[in-house]
Short mmCIF file of C-alpha atoms and ligand atoms in Angstrom, two decimals:
data_model
loop_
_atom_site.label_atom_id
_atom_site.label_comp_id
_atom_site.label_asym_id
_atom_site.label_seq_id
_atom_site.Cartn_x
_atom_site.Cartn_y
_atom_site.Cartn_z
CA MET A 1 0.00 0.00 0.00
CA ALA A 2 1.31 3.42 -0.88
CA VAL A 3 1.89 6.07 1.77
CA LEU A 4 -1.02 8.37 1.15
CA LEU A 5 -1.39 11.38 3.36
CA ARG A 6 -4.50 13.29 4.19
CA SER A 7 -4.27 16.51 2.26
CA THR A 8 -5.88 19.73 3.30
CA SER A 9 -5.91 23.16 1.71
CA SER A 10 -3.77 24.70 4.45
CA VAL A 11 -0.88 22.31 3.86
CA GLU A 12 1.28 24.91 2.11
CA ALA A 13 1.36 27.22 5.10
CA ARG A 14 2.64 24.58 7.54
CA PRO A 15 6.35 23.83 7.93
CA SER A 16 7.47 20.38 6.88
CA LEU A 17 9.20 18.28 9.55
CA VAL A 18 10.98 16.14 6.97
CA GLY A 19 13.80 18.34 5.71
CA MET A 20 14.55 19.68 9.18
CA ALA A 21 17.97 18.69 10.50
CA ALA A 22 18.30 17.84 14.21
CA ALA A 23 19.24 21.46 14.97
CA ASP A 24 16.12 22.77 13.17
CA LEU A 25 13.92 20.36 15.11
CA ARG A 26 15.57 21.44 18.35
CA ALA A 27 14.87 25.09 17.49
CA LEU A 28 11.23 24.29 16.72
CA PHE A 29 10.68 22.46 20.01
CA GLU A 30 12.54 25.10 21.96
CA ALA A 31 10.21 27.73 20.49
CA TRP A 32 7.30 25.55 21.59
CA GLY A 33 8.70 25.30 25.13
CA GLU A 34 9.38 21.57 24.79
CA PRO A 35 12.45 19.77 26.16
CA GLY A 36 15.37 19.32 23.75
CA TYR A 37 15.10 15.52 23.64
CA ARG A 38 11.82 15.79 21.72
CA ALA A 39 13.91 16.65 18.64
CA ARG A 40 15.76 13.33 18.95
CA GLN A 41 12.52 11.42 19.38
CA VAL A 42 10.85 13.01 16.37
CA ALA A 43 13.99 12.65 14.21
CA ARG A 44 14.03 8.94 15.06
CA TRP A 45 10.41 8.49 13.99
CA LEU A 46 10.88 10.37 10.75
CA TYR A 47 14.33 9.36 9.60
CA GLN A 48 14.76 5.90 11.08
CA GLN A 49 11.28 4.47 11.56
CA PHE A 50 9.75 6.26 8.54
CA VAL A 51 6.64 7.15 10.54
CA PHE A 52 5.04 10.37 9.35
CA ASP A 53 1.77 10.45 11.26
CA PRO A 54 2.36 12.26 14.58
CA PHE A 55 -0.36 10.15 16.21
CA GLU A 56 1.81 7.07 15.65
CA MET A 57 4.76 8.67 17.48
CA ARG A 58 4.02 6.74 20.62
CA ASP A 59 6.59 8.21 22.98
CA LEU A 60 5.31 11.79 22.55
CA PRO A 61 2.64 13.20 24.86
CA LEU A 62 -0.77 13.41 23.22
CA ARG A 63 -0.91 17.23 23.31
CA LEU A 64 2.38 17.39 21.38
CA ARG A 65 1.16 14.89 18.80
CA GLU A 66 -1.93 17.03 18.35
CA ARG A 67 0.12 20.18 17.98
CA LEU A 68 2.40 18.54 15.42
CA ALA A 69 -0.63 17.29 13.49
CA THR A 70 -2.25 20.72 13.31
CA GLU A 71 0.76 23.00 12.95
CA THR A 72 3.18 20.99 10.81
CA ILE A 73 3.14 18.59 7.93
CA ALA A 74 5.47 15.63 8.31
CA LEU A 75 6.11 14.55 4.71
CA PRO A 76 5.71 17.30 2.09
CA LEU A 77 4.53 14.98 -0.67
CA GLU A 78 1.99 12.28 -1.34
CA ALA A 79 1.84 9.40 -3.79
CA VAL A 80 -0.57 9.78 -6.69
CA THR A 81 0.30 6.46 -8.30
CA GLU A 82 2.91 3.79 -7.98
CA ARG A 83 3.67 1.23 -10.64
CA SER A 84 6.05 -1.69 -10.63
CA ALA A 85 8.03 -3.45 -13.34
CA ASP A 86 10.83 -6.00 -13.70
CA GLU A 87 8.84 -8.50 -11.66
CA GLY A 88 8.56 -6.17 -8.70
CA LEU A 89 12.24 -5.17 -8.62
CA THR A 90 11.48 -1.66 -9.92
CA HIS A 91 8.84 0.68 -8.49
CA LYS A 92 8.09 4.12 -9.85
CA ALA A 93 6.08 6.63 -7.84
CA LEU A 94 4.44 9.76 -9.13
CA LEU A 95 4.46 12.16 -6.19
CA ARG A 96 2.41 15.30 -5.68
CA LEU A 97 4.04 18.18 -3.82
CA SER A 98 2.11 20.63 -1.67
CA ASP A 99 1.81 23.19 -4.51
CA GLY A 100 0.36 20.53 -6.79
CA SER A 101 3.60 20.00 -8.78
CA LEU A 102 4.41 16.42 -9.70
CA VAL A 103 7.75 14.62 -9.60
CA GLU A 104 8.74 11.03 -10.05
CA SER A 105 11.09 8.80 -8.09
CA VAL A 106 12.15 5.23 -8.70
CA LEU A 107 13.18 2.38 -6.40
CA MET A 108 15.45 -0.21 -8.00
CA ARG A 109 16.20 -3.42 -6.13
CA TYR A 110 19.18 -5.49 -7.21
CA PRO A 111 19.40 -8.97 -5.68
CA ALA A 112 22.87 -10.24 -4.69
CA ARG A 113 24.71 -11.78 -7.65
CA ASP A 114 28.04 -13.61 -7.84
CA ARG A 115 30.33 -11.49 -5.73
CA SER A 116 28.22 -8.32 -5.67
CA ARG A 117 26.04 -7.58 -2.66
CA SER A 118 22.38 -6.77 -3.02
CA ARG A 119 21.52 -3.10 -3.45
CA ARG A 120 18.39 -1.07 -3.02
CA THR A 121 18.77 2.21 -4.80
CA VAL A 122 16.35 5.10 -4.93
CA CYS A 123 16.59 7.59 -7.77
CA VAL A 124 15.27 11.02 -6.78
CA SER A 125 14.47 14.30 -8.50
CA SER A 126 16.07 17.62 -7.52
CA GLN A 127 13.88 20.07 -9.47
CA VAL A 128 10.47 20.17 -11.10
CA GLY A 129 11.54 20.22 -14.75
CA CYS A 130 15.02 21.37 -15.78
CA ALA A 131 16.46 24.47 -17.44
CA VAL A 132 19.36 22.74 -19.20
CA GLY A 133 17.16 21.60 -22.05
CA CYS A 134 18.91 18.49 -23.40
CA PRO A 135 16.84 17.66 -26.50
CA PHE A 136 16.78 13.88 -25.90
CA CYS A 137 15.46 14.19 -22.31
CA ALA A 138 11.80 14.24 -21.32
CA THR A 139 12.51 16.63 -18.43
CA GLY A 140 14.56 18.93 -20.64
CA LEU A 141 11.65 19.32 -23.02
CA LEU A 142 9.56 20.71 -20.14
CA GLY A 143 11.76 23.58 -18.99
CA LEU A 144 12.30 24.49 -15.33
CA LYS A 145 9.35 24.96 -13.03
CA ARG A 146 11.07 25.24 -9.65
CA ASN A 147 13.70 23.91 -7.28
CA LEU A 148 12.74 21.21 -4.80
CA THR A 149 13.15 21.97 -1.09
CA PRO A 150 15.43 19.83 1.11
CA GLY A 151 12.28 18.26 2.59
CA GLU A 152 10.96 17.32 -0.84
CA ILE A 153 14.28 15.69 -1.76
CA VAL A 154 14.65 13.80 1.53
CA GLY A 155 10.91 13.04 1.37
CA GLN A 156 11.31 11.04 -1.85
CA VAL A 157 13.96 8.90 -0.16
CA LEU A 158 11.80 8.38 2.94
CA TYR A 159 8.76 7.52 0.85
CA PHE A 160 10.66 4.59 -0.64
CA ALA A 161 12.46 3.73 2.60
CA ARG A 162 9.02 3.08 4.06
CA ARG A 163 7.73 1.31 0.96
CA LEU A 164 10.78 -0.95 0.96
CA ARG A 165 9.87 -2.22 4.42
CA GLU A 166 6.35 -2.92 3.21
CA ILE A 167 7.76 -4.79 0.20
CA GLU A 168 10.64 -6.69 1.82
CA GLY A 169 9.83 -6.72 5.53
CA ASP A 170 10.88 -4.90 8.66
CA GLY A 171 14.67 -4.95 8.55
CA ALA A 172 15.02 -3.81 4.93
CA ASN A 173 17.00 -0.63 4.31
CA LEU A 174 17.94 1.45 1.29
CA THR A 175 21.62 1.15 0.37
CA ASN A 176 22.07 3.92 -2.22
CA VAL A 177 20.58 7.21 -3.33
CA VAL A 178 21.21 8.67 -6.79
CA LEU A 179 20.20 12.19 -7.83
CA MET A 180 19.41 11.15 -11.37
CA GLY A 181 15.72 11.89 -11.58
CA GLU A 182 14.29 15.12 -12.86
CA GLY A 183 16.35 18.26 -12.70
CA GLU A 184 19.95 19.41 -12.52
CA PRO A 185 21.07 18.83 -8.90
CA LEU A 186 23.97 21.28 -9.04
CA ALA A 187 21.63 24.06 -10.19
CA ASN A 188 19.83 23.55 -6.85
CA PHE A 189 23.01 22.92 -4.93
CA ARG A 190 22.07 24.53 -1.60
CA ASN A 191 18.90 22.49 -1.12
CA VAL A 192 20.49 19.33 -2.51
CA TRP A 193 23.36 19.70 -0.09
CA ARG A 194 21.08 20.23 2.90
CA ALA A 195 19.19 17.10 1.86
CA ILE A 196 22.44 15.13 1.63
CA GLU A 197 23.46 16.31 5.10
CA ILE A 198 20.18 15.00 6.53
CA LEU A 199 20.54 11.71 4.65
CA ASN A 200 24.07 11.36 6.01
CA ALA A 201 23.62 12.51 9.63
CA PRO A 202 23.69 9.75 12.27
CA ASP A 203 20.57 11.33 13.81
CA GLY A 204 19.12 11.62 10.30
CA VAL A 205 18.88 8.69 7.88
CA GLY A 206 22.48 7.60 8.54
CA LEU A 207 23.35 6.80 4.92
CA GLY A 208 27.09 6.94 4.14
CA ALA A 209 28.05 9.89 1.91
CA ARG A 210 29.73 7.45 -0.44
CA ARG A 211 26.38 5.84 -1.05
CA VAL A 212 24.94 9.05 -2.49
CA THR A 213 25.69 10.00 -6.11
CA ILE A 214 25.03 13.31 -7.80
CA SER A 215 24.60 13.26 -11.56
CA THR A 216 25.29 16.55 -13.34
CA SER A 217 25.19 17.92 -16.85
CA GLY A 218 28.54 19.55 -16.03
CA LEU A 219 28.30 22.79 -14.05
CA ALA A 220 32.07 23.06 -13.68
CA PRO A 221 32.27 25.64 -10.85
CA ARG A 222 29.77 23.62 -8.80
CA ILE A 223 31.76 20.43 -9.37
CA ARG A 224 34.71 22.26 -7.80
CA GLU A 225 32.54 23.32 -4.87
CA LEU A 226 31.43 19.72 -4.46
CA ALA A 227 35.07 18.61 -4.47
CA ALA A 228 35.77 20.97 -1.56
CA LYS A 229 32.95 19.61 0.63
CA PRO A 230 33.83 17.48 3.63
CA LEU A 231 31.30 14.76 2.72
CA GLN A 232 32.58 12.73 -0.21
CA VAL A 233 29.57 11.99 -2.36
CA GLY A 234 29.85 10.19 -5.68
CA LEU A 235 29.98 12.18 -8.92
CA ALA A 236 28.51 11.21 -12.28
CA VAL A 237 28.89 13.55 -15.26
CA SER A 238 26.59 13.36 -18.27
CA LEU A 239 29.10 13.53 -21.10
CA HIS A 240 27.13 12.22 -24.11
CA ALA A 241 29.57 13.68 -26.68
CA PRO A 242 33.37 13.84 -27.08
CA THR A 243 33.52 17.19 -28.92
CA ASP A 244 32.22 20.65 -27.97
CA ASP A 245 30.40 21.01 -31.28
CA LEU A 246 28.23 18.00 -30.67
CA ARG A 247 27.93 18.50 -26.90
CA ASN A 248 26.74 22.10 -27.43
CA ARG A 249 23.72 20.57 -29.14
CA LEU A 250 23.12 17.56 -26.89
CA VAL A 251 23.85 19.19 -23.52
CA PRO A 252 23.34 22.93 -24.14
CA VAL A 253 25.01 24.02 -20.87
CA ASN A 254 28.24 23.02 -22.65
CA ARG A 255 28.17 26.43 -24.34
CA ARG A 256 28.85 27.88 -20.91
CA TYR A 257 31.22 25.21 -19.56
CA SER A 258 33.18 23.44 -22.27
CA ILE A 259 34.25 19.81 -22.09
CA ALA A 260 37.80 20.88 -21.14
CA GLU A 261 36.49 22.96 -18.21
CA VAL A 262 34.31 20.09 -17.01
CA ILE A 263 37.17 17.58 -17.22
CA ASP A 264 39.43 20.01 -15.33
CA ALA A 265 36.83 20.31 -12.57
CA CYS A 266 36.64 16.50 -12.48
CA ARG A 267 40.40 16.36 -11.98
CA ALA A 268 39.97 18.65 -8.96
CA TYR A 269 37.25 16.31 -7.65
CA VAL A 270 39.46 13.23 -8.09
CA SER A 271 42.46 14.81 -6.40
CA ALA A 272 40.35 16.02 -3.47
CA THR A 273 38.39 12.80 -2.97
CA ARG A 274 40.48 10.01 -4.60
CA ARG A 275 37.17 8.80 -5.98
CA ARG A 276 36.62 7.93 -9.61
CA VAL A 277 34.16 9.91 -11.70
CA SER A 278 31.48 8.12 -13.66
CA PHE A 279 30.78 9.50 -17.15
CA GLU A 280 27.32 8.81 -18.50
CA TYR A 281 26.91 8.47 -22.22
CA ALA A 282 23.45 7.91 -23.71
CA MET A 283 23.90 6.02 -26.97
CA MET A 284 22.13 7.78 -29.85
CA ARG A 285 22.10 6.13 -33.23
CA ASP A 286 24.32 7.84 -35.84
CA VAL A 287 24.72 10.87 -33.56
CA ASN A 288 27.33 9.98 -30.92
CA ASP A 289 27.90 6.24 -31.37
CA SER A 290 30.67 5.88 -34.00
CA LEU A 291 33.82 3.99 -33.13
CA GLU A 292 35.80 7.15 -33.89
CA GLN A 293 33.76 8.90 -31.20
CA ALA A 294 34.52 6.01 -28.83
CA ARG A 295 38.24 6.61 -29.44
CA GLN A 296 37.73 10.33 -28.78
CA VAL A 297 35.95 9.59 -25.50
CA ALA A 298 38.81 7.35 -24.42
CA ALA A 299 41.39 10.01 -25.35
CA LEU A 300 39.48 12.64 -23.41
CA LEU A 301 39.46 10.58 -20.23
CA ASP A 302 43.02 9.33 -20.55
CA GLY A 303 44.85 9.68 -17.24
CA LEU A 304 41.71 10.52 -15.25
CA LEU A 305 40.32 8.14 -12.64
CA ALA A 306 37.19 7.52 -14.69
CA HIS A 307 34.51 5.02 -15.49
CA VAL A 308 32.20 5.16 -18.51
CA ASN A 309 28.58 4.12 -18.20
CA LEU A 310 26.87 3.64 -21.55
CA ILE A 311 23.12 4.18 -21.32
CA PRO A 312 20.80 2.68 -23.92
CA LEU A 313 18.75 5.72 -24.98
CA ASN A 314 15.08 5.74 -24.06
CA HIS A 315 13.21 7.25 -26.91
CA VAL A 316 11.14 10.26 -25.86
CA ASP A 317 8.11 11.40 -27.87
CA GLY A 318 8.90 14.61 -29.70
CA SER A 319 12.63 13.93 -29.78
CA PRO A 320 14.40 13.07 -33.06
CA PHE A 321 16.95 10.80 -31.34
CA GLU A 322 16.83 7.02 -31.66
CA PRO A 323 18.62 4.39 -29.57
CA SER A 324 21.79 2.83 -30.96
CA PRO A 325 21.58 -0.83 -31.97
CA TRP A 326 22.80 -3.19 -29.27
CA SER A 327 25.71 -4.43 -31.42
CA ARG A 328 26.97 -0.84 -31.73
CA ILE A 329 26.77 -0.26 -27.98
CA LEU A 330 28.92 -3.37 -27.40
CA ALA A 331 31.46 -2.35 -30.07
CA PHE A 332 31.68 1.14 -28.56
CA GLN A 333 32.23 -0.38 -25.12
CA ARG A 334 35.03 -2.61 -26.46
CA VAL A 335 36.92 0.36 -27.95
CA ILE A 336 36.87 2.17 -24.61
CA GLN A 337 37.85 -0.90 -22.61
CA GLU A 338 40.74 -1.68 -24.98
CA ARG A 339 42.16 1.70 -24.06
CA GLY A 340 42.26 0.74 -20.40
CA ILE A 341 39.15 2.58 -19.22
CA SER A 342 36.48 0.67 -17.36
CA CYS A 343 33.19 0.80 -19.21
CA THR A 344 29.83 -0.80 -18.49
CA VAL A 345 26.43 -0.74 -20.13
CA ARG A 346 23.66 0.35 -17.77
CA SER A 347 21.04 -2.31 -17.28
CA GLU A 348 17.70 -1.03 -18.39
CA ARG A 349 15.14 -0.74 -15.65
CA GLY A 350 11.47 -0.03 -15.76
CA ASN A 351 11.25 0.67 -19.46
CA ASP A 352 7.71 -0.56 -19.64
CA ILE A 353 6.69 2.02 -17.03
CA GLU A 354 8.78 4.83 -18.50
CA GLY A 355 10.63 4.59 -15.25
CA ALA A 356 14.22 4.39 -16.36
CA CYS A 357 16.33 6.81 -14.38
CA GLY A 358 16.90 9.98 -16.36
CA GLN A 359 13.74 9.56 -18.25
CA LEU A 360 11.38 10.24 -15.42
CA ARG A 361 8.28 12.24 -16.05
CA ALA A 362 7.83 11.00 -19.58
CA ARG A 363 4.11 11.14 -20.05
CA ALA A 364 3.45 12.14 -16.43
CA ALA A 365 0.34 13.99 -17.51
CA ASP A 366 -0.85 10.89 -19.31
CA THR A 367 -0.11 8.78 -16.30
CA ILE A 368 -2.31 10.93 -14.13
CA SER A 369 -5.25 10.91 -16.45
CA ARG A 370 -4.95 7.15 -16.95
CA ASP A 371 -4.22 5.99 -13.43
CA ALA A 372 -5.41 8.59 -10.98
CA LEU A 373 -8.49 9.94 -12.63
CA GLY A 374 -9.40 7.06 -14.87
N1 SAH B 1 20.37 16.54 -14.81
C1 SAH B 1 21.30 15.57 -14.40
C2 SAH B 1 20.66 14.41 -13.65
C3 SAH B 1 19.37 13.88 -14.17
S1 SAH B 1 19.40 13.06 -15.69
C4 SAH B 1 22.11 15.08 -15.56
O1 SAH B 1 21.79 15.39 -16.69
O2 SAH B 1 23.10 14.40 -15.31
C5 SAH B 1 20.19 11.49 -15.33
C6 SAH B 1 20.84 10.83 -16.55
O3 SAH B 1 19.86 10.34 -17.50
C7 SAH B 1 21.71 11.80 -17.34
O4 SAH B 1 22.91 11.18 -17.72
C8 SAH B 1 20.84 12.08 -18.54
O5 SAH B 1 21.60 12.58 -19.60
C9 SAH B 1 20.23 10.75 -18.80
N2 SAH B 1 19.07 10.79 -19.70
C10 SAH B 1 18.17 11.78 -19.86
N3 SAH B 1 17.26 11.46 -20.80
C11 SAH B 1 17.57 10.22 -21.22
C12 SAH B 1 17.01 9.35 -22.18
N4 SAH B 1 15.94 9.70 -22.90
N5 SAH B 1 17.59 8.15 -22.36
C13 SAH B 1 18.69 7.80 -21.63
N6 SAH B 1 19.26 8.58 -20.72
C14 SAH B 1 18.72 9.79 -20.51
FE1 SF4 B 2 18.22 18.43 -17.35
FE2 SF4 B 2 19.68 16.21 -17.03
FE3 SF4 B 2 17.50 16.19 -18.61
FE4 SF4 B 2 19.67 17.50 -19.40
S1 SF4 B 2 19.49 15.29 -19.06
S2 SF4 B 2 17.58 18.28 -19.47
S3 SF4 B 2 20.44 18.27 -17.47
S4 SF4 B 2 17.53 16.51 -16.41
#
């Protein structure tokens, strides 16, 4: 069963508890004349038990539960629909925010295989829409509507943290969070960072920083800022083209920050963190998938601690780009690997529910009319 919250018209005016760090909760309770340990209790319910209804917070006095219920909203989003694919391993939720905006998030479960441990990854959005405008991306075709708040970003994670326990049982926990849904996370850096701090804090969700990955279209100055942060989160860069000419078209922010500037910023990230950078490359037939382009990609990344992740393109209505044939993807991968750079092909998830990461929101309007209203 999805986590559906009672919605009322006054929701917007009330502060959201999710998105408050321990210090914010302490300040709230102090202002209410409550003892400081209430903050710890409430943080535990929200971030570790995934309980959002104040009346279920059993160790709080009734009058405080009532006050929380009337003066705050715990989770600033509610599920409109949730669909599953890949025999229940992938779940995509369409979430409504308090201003009526919609965003999508995806849970991907990966059972243990050979030597790799099982993972439970949630892919979250950082903005409603996106201003970068990549022409092959469903979100890019929409334009930017607004930034998400820290509570809306953390809220997507908590929504699925709770759902995971319903799906797998009580002890189940998320292992990874990727900011690869809608939006450009580094264009909403302040809120994204506050969300990451809450996800990481021991009195928050307690997820290791290394288990969080930010995917960016390449805002070079922000990559440098990220490199200087004390928490070492993972970095994925959406490359998609080995030359500025082509990248200017596919990832228009390249006109502002060229490939060379982005790679330079990645070098700063690697030397500060000693972590490798993942380069995403969506394979588009006869656009960026020639073997010459594979050689150019390898040359570009030569000497950098890098990994290349080839993504089979999801075709988006209204976009002229088509996916590369499978044989071409494998040949492209071989060229890169032969040059000593690790290169994988991303497994496709949730294609039948338009739920592949990076292609969220495709037909969201459709989805609503079909599933919620229909
Ligand atoms: N804005 C950020 C993060 C969200 S997009 C970024 O661009 O990195 C996450 C990934 O999905 C990016 O690599 C993006 O280029 C990719 N993507 C977007 N649309 C896609 C599509 N139709 N098919 C395959 N990958 C896509
Ligand atoms: Fe924005 Fe990323 Fe889509 Fe480009 S690929 S439009 S940066 S969400």
